[in-house]
Coordinates of C-alpha atoms in Angstrom, one line a residue:
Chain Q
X161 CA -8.3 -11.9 -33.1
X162 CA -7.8 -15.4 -32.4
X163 CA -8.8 -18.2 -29.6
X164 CA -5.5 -17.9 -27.8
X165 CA -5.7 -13.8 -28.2
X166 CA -9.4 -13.4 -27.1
X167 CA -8.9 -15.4 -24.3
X168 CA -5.9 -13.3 -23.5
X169 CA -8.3 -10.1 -23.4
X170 CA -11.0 -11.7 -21.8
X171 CA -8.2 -12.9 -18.9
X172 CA -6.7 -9.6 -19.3
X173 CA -10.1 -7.6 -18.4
X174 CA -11.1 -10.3 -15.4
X175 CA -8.1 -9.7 -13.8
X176 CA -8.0 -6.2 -14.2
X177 CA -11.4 -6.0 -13.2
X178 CA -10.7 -7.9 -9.7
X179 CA -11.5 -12.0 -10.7
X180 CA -9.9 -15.1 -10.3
X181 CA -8.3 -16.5 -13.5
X182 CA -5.8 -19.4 -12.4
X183 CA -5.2 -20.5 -15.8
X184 CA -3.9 -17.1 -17.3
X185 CA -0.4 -16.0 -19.1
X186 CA 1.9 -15.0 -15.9
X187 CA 2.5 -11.8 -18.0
X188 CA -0.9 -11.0 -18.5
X189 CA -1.6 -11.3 -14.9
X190 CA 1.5 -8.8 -13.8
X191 CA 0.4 -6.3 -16.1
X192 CA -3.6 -6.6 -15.2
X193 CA -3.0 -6.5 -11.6
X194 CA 0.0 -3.6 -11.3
X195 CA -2.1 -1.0 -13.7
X196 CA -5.1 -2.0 -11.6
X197 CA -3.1 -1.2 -8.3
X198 CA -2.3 1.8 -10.0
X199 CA -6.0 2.8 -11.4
X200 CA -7.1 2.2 -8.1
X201 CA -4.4 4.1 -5.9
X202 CA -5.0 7.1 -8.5
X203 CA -8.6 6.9 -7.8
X204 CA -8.0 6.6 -4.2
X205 CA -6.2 9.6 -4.0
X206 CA -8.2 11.6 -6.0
X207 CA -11.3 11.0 -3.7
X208 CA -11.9 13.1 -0.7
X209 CA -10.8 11.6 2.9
X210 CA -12.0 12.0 6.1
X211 CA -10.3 14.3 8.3
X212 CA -8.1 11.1 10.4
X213 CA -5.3 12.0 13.3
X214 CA -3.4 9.4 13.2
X215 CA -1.9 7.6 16.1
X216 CA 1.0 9.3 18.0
X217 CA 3.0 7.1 18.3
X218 CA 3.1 6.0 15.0
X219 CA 5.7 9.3 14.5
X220 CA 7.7 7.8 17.8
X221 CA 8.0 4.3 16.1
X222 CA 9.4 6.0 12.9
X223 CA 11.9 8.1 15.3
X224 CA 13.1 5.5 16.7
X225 CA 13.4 2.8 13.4
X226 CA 15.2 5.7 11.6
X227 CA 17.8 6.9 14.5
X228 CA 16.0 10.7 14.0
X229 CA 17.8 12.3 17.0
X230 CA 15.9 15.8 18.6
X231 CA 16.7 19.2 17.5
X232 CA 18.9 21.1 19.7
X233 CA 18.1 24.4 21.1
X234 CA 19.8 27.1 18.9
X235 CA 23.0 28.2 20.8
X236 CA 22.0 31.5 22.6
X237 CA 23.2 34.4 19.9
X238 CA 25.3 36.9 22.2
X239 CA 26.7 33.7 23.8
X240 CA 28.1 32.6 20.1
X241 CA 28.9 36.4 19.6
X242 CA 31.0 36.2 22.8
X243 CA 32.9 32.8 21.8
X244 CA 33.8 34.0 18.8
X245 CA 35.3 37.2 20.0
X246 CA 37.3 35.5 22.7
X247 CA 38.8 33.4 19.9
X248 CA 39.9 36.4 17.5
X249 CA 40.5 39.1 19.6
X250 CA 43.5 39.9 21.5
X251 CA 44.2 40.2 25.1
X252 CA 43.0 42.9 25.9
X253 CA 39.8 42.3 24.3
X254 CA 39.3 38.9 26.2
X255 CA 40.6 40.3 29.4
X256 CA 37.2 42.8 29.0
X257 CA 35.2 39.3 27.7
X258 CA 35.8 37.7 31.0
X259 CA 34.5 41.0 32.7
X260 CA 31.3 41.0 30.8
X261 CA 30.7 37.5 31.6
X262 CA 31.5 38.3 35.2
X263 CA 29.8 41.4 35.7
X264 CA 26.8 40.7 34.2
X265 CA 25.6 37.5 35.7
X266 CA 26.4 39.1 39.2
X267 CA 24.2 42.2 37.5
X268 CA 21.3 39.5 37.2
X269 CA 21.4 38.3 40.6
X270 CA 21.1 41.6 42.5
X271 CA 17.9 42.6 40.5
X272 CA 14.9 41.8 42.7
X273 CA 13.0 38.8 40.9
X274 CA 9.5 40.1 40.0
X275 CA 6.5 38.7 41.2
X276 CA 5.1 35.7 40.0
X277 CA 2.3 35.4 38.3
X278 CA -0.8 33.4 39.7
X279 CA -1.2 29.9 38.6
X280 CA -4.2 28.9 36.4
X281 CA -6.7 27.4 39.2
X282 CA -7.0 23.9 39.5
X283 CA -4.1 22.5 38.3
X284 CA -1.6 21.1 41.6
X285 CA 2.4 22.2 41.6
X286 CA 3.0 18.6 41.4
X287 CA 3.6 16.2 39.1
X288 CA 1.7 14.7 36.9
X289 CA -0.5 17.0 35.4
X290 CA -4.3 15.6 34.9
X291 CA -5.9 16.9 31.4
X292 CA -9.9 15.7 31.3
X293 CA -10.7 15.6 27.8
X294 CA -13.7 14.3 25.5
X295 CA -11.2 12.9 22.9
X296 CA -7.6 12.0 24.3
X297 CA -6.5 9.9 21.7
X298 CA -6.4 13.9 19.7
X299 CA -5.0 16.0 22.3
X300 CA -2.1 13.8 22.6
X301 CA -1.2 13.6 19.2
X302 CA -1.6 17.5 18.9
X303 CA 0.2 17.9 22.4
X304 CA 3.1 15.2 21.3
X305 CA 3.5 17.1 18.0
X306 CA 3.6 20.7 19.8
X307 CA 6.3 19.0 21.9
X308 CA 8.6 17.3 19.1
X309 CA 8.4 20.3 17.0
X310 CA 10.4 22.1 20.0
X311 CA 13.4 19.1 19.5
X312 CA 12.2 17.5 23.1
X313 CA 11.8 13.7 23.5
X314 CA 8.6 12.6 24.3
X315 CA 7.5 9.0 26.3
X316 CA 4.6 8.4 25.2
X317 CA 2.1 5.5 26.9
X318 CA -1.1 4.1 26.3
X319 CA -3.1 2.5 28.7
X320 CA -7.5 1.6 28.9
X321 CA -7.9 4.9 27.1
X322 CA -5.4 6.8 29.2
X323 CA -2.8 9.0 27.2
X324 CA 0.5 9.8 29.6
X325 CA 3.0 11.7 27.8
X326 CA 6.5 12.2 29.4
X327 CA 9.1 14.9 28.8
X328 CA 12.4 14.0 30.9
X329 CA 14.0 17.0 30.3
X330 CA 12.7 20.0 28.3
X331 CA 15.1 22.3 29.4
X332 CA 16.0 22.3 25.5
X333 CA 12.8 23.7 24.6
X334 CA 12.3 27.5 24.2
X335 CA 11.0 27.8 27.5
X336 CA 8.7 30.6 26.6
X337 CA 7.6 28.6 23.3
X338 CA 6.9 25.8 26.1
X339 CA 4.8 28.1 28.3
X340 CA 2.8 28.8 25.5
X341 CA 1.8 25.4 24.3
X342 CA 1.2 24.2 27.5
X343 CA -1.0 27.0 28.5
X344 CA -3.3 26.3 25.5
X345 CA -4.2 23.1 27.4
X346 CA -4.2 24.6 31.0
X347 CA -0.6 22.7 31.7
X348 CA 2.0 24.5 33.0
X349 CA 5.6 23.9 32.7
X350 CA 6.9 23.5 36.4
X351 CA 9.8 21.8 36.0
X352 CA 12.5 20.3 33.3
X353 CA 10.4 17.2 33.9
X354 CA 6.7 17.1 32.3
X355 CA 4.0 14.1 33.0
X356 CA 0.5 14.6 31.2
X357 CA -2.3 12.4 32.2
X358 CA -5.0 12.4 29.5
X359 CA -8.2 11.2 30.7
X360 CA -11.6 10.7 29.0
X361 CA -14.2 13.2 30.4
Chain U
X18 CA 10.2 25.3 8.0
X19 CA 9.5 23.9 4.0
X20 CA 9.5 20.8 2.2
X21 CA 13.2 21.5 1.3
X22 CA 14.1 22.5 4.5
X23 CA 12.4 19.7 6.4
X24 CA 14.4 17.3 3.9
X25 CA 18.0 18.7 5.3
X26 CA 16.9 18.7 8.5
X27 CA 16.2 15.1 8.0
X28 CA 19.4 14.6 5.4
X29 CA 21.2 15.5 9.1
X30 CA 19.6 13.3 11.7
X31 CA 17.3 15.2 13.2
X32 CA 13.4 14.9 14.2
X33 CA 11.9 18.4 12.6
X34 CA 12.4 18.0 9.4
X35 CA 10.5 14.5 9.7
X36 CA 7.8 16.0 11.8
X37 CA 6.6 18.6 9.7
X38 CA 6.6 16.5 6.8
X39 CA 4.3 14.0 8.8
X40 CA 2.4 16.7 9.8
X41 CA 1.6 17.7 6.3
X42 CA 1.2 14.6 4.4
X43 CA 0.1 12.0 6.7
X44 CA -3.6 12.2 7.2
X45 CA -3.7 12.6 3.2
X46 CA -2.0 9.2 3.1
X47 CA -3.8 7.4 5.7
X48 CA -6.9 9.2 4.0
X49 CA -5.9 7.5 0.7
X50 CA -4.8 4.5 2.6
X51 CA -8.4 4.0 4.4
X52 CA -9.9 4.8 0.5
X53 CA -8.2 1.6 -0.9
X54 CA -10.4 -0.4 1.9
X55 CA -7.5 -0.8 4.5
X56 CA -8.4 -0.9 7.7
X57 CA -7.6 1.9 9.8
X58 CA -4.6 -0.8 11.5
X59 CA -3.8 -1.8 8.3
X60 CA -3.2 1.5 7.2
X61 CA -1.3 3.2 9.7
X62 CA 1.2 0.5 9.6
X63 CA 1.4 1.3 6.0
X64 CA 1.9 4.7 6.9
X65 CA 4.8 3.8 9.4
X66 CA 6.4 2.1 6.9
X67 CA 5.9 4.5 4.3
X68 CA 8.0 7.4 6.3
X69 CA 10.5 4.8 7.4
X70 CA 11.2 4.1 3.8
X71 CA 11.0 7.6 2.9
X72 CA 13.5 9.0 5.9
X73 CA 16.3 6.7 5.1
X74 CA 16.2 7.2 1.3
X75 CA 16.5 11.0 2.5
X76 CA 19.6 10.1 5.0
X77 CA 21.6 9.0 1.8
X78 CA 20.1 11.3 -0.7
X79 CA 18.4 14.7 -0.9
X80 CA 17.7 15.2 -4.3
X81 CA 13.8 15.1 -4.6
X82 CA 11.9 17.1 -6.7
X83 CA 8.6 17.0 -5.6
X84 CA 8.2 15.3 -2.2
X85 CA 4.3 15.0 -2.0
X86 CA 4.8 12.8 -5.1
X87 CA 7.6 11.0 -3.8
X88 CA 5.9 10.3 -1.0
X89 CA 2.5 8.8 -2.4
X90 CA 4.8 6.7 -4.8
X91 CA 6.3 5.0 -1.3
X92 CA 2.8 4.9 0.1
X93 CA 1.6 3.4 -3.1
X94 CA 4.2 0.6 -3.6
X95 CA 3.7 -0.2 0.3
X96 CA -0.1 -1.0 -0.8
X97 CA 0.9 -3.5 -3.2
X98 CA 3.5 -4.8 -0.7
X99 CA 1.0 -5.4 2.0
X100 CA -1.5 -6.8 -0.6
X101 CA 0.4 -9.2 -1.9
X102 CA 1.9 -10.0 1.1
X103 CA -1.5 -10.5 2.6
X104 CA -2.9 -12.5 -0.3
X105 CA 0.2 -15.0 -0.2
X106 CA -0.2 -15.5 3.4
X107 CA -4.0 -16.2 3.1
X108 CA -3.4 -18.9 0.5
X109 CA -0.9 -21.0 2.9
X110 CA -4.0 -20.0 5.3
X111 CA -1.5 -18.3 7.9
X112 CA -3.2 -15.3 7.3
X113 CA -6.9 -14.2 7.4
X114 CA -7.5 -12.3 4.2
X115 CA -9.8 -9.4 4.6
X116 CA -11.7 -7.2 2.1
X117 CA -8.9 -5.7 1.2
X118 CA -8.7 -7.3 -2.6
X119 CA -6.8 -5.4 -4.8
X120 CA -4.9 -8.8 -5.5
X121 CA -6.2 -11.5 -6.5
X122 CA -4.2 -13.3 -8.8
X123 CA -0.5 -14.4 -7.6
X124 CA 1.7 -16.8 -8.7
X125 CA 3.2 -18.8 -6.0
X126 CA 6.6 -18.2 -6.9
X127 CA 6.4 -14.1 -6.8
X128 CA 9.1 -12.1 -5.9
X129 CA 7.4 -8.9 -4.3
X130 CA 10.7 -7.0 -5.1
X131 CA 10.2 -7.5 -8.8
X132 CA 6.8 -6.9 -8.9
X133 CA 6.9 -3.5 -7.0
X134 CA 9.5 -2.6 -9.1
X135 CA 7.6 -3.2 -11.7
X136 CA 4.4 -1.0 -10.6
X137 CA 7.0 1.8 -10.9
X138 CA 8.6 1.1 -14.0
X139 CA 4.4 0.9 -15.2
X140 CA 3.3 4.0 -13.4
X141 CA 6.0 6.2 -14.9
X142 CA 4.8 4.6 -18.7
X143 CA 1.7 5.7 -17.6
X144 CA 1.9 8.9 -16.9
X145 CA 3.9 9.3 -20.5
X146 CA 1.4 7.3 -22.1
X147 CA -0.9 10.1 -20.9
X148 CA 0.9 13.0 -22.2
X149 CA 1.9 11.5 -25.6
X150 CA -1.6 9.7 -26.6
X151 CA -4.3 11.5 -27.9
X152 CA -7.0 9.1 -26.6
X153 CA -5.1 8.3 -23.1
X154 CA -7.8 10.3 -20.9
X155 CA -10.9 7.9 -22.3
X156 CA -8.4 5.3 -21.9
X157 CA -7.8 5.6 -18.5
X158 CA -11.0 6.5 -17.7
X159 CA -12.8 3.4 -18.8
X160 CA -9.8 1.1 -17.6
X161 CA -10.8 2.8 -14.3
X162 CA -14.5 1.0 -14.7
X163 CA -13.1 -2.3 -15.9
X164 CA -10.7 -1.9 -12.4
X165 CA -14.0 -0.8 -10.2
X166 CA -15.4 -4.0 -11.5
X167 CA -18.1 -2.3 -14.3
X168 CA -18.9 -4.8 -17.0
X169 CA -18.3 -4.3 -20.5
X170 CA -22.2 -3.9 -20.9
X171 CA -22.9 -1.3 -18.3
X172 CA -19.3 0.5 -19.5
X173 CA -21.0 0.3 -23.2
X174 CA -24.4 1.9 -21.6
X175 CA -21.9 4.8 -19.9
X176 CA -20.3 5.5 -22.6
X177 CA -23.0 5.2 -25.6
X178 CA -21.0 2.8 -27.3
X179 CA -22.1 -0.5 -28.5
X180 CA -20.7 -3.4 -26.7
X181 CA -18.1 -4.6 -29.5
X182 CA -16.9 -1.4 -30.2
X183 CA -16.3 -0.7 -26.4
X184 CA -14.7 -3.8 -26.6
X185 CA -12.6 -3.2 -29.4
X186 CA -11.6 0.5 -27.8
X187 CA -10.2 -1.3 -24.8
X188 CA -8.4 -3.5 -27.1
X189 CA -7.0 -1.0 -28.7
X190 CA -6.1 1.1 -25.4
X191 CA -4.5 -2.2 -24.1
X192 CA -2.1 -2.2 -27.3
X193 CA -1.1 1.2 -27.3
X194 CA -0.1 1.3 -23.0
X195 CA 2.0 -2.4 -23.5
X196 CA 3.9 -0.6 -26.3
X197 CA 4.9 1.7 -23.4
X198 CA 5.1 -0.9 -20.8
X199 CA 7.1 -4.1 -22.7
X200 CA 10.5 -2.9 -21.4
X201 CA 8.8 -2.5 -18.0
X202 CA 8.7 -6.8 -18.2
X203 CA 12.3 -7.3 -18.9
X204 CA 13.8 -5.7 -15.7
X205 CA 16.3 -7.5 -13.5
X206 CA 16.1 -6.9 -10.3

């Protein structure tokens, strides 16, 4: 090995090792620092990492830089079932369509509504909805990604430690689904339009 | 939902297929982020950036073999970005650099393009490097201690080689990944 190709090494193993060399081959320095980007990034991913949620909104920013628009709500399947046979079918067949969709709403109404069940105590018919929490910051995230996975758009502010989360219409949502996830959190889904306030305890 | 799933769901517009996949893979990458030194700000905007990249490579095409994969090589290229970013900025001193050193060496005339393109072209030569070479685990491992900043001595000590022979090893490893890695210089952007 010669002067020009030890020095070479020697500039080759500082900068892969993290040092300054000003005065080294432009090629040399490329390859040094992308494989040690790469060692490292390996290495990085092999260790273990701590259990992080990360910020909320950092899926709402995403949403909205890539145009992502909501799921829908699946079309209800007799409803479809009823399309298409009005389509295909004959008179005769859509004459007795219309009837079903007649009769059966009118069906609906005349059945006495059952009684409803007790709210969970505490928690006022009116909007917002206050959720006292030790950790906000992670109940909002779980809450906002319980919420987007049911194709609703979620506001989301931030403000001294205060987590508000807005739905402005979840009538999209399963509303039983809804119900559910709410309930886990002792909210309750009042109207098409949610407001969470999450507070530090 | 599945990987492939939540990639046509995204391939269409929608929000699902993006949400489950951040739900799977994003506290691994912010994990892996944070394990490169970034701060925790530092790191979520890399992870921002990472799905944005991702999602609208997957609105014009959905043919991805493994995702997880796909993904880290985003997060991984958005590293370098942000490092070399960072260090240019900190040497017109418009930017406080931070500990964050993975680069330290950087011409002034860099085009990031070009050199993030070629971190790929040298991460896929090493990865065949490592099936092809016999050696190419003890390669990588001790170029993993020169990268953690070991010296040649302690490396030597590690190893229970002497300190020319250690020497000469990385030498020779050196040779053997820039016969992969030569056509990696040549690319036009």
């Amino acid at each position: 090995m010669n002067n020009l190709e030890k020095k070479d090494s020697d500039d080759w193993i500082d900068v892969l090792s993290g040092k300054e060399v000003p005065d080294a081959n432009s090629e040399t320095i490329r390859e040094a620092q992308a494989l040690r980007m790469e060692l490292k990034f390996r290495k990085a991913q092999d260790l273990p990492t701590e259990s992080i949620q990360p910020n909320p909104r950092i899926l709402q920013n995403i949403f909205k830089e890539t145009e992502l628009k909501p799921n829908q709500k699946k079309q209800n399947n007799f409803l479809r079932s009823l399309l298409a046979w009005k389509v295909t079918l004959p008179l005769p067949s859509l004459v007795t369509a219309m009837l079903l969709v007649g009769i059966i709403p009118v069906t609906i109404m005349s059945i006495k509504p059952v009684e409803p069940i007790e709210p969970i105590v505490g928690i006022p018919k009116s909007l917002p909805q206050i959720l006292t929490v030790p950790n906000p910051q992670t109940i909002a995230g779980e809450l906002i990604f319980g919420l987007t996975k049911l194709g609703l758009t979620v506001n989301i502010v931030e403000s001294s430690g205060t987590w508000i989360i807005e739905v402005k219409d979840s009538s999209i949502a399963d509303s039983i689904v809804l119900e559910t996830l709410l309930k886990k959190y002792g909210l309750l889904s009042m109207s098409n339009h949610l407001e969470i306030h999450i507070v530090t305890k | 939902m599945d990987d492939q799933s939540a990639i046509i769901d995204i391939h269409a517009g929608k929000q699902a297929g993006a949400t489950y996949l951040y739900n799977k893979y994003s506290g691994k990458l912010l994990g892996t982020f944070k394990n490169l030194g970034l701060s925790t700000e530092n790191a979520e905007d890399i992870l921002q950036e990472t799905f944005i990249r991702f999602i609208n490579r997957v609105k014009k095409d959905t043919s991805l073999d493994n995702i997880m994969a796909y993904l880290f090589t985003i997060g991984k290229n958005e590293c370098y970005r942000f490092f070399l970013i960072n260090k240019r900025f900190s040497e017109n001193e418009e930017f406080t650099s931070s500990s964050e050193d993975i680069v330290v060496n950087i011409p002034s005339n860099i085009n990031i393009e070009k050199e993030i393109e070629f971190l790929d072209c040298l991460s896929t030569e090493l990865a065949r490097f490592e099936k092809s070479e016999k050696n190419a685990n003890k390669c990588l491992e001790i170029l993993t201690l020169v990268a953690e900043a070991w010296s040649l001595q302690e490396i030597a000590v590690k190893i229970n080689k002497k300190y020319g022979a250690t020497r000469e090893f990385l030498s020779q490893c050196r040779k053997k990944l820039k016969s992969y890695i030569n056509h990696c210089f040549d690319k036009k952007l």
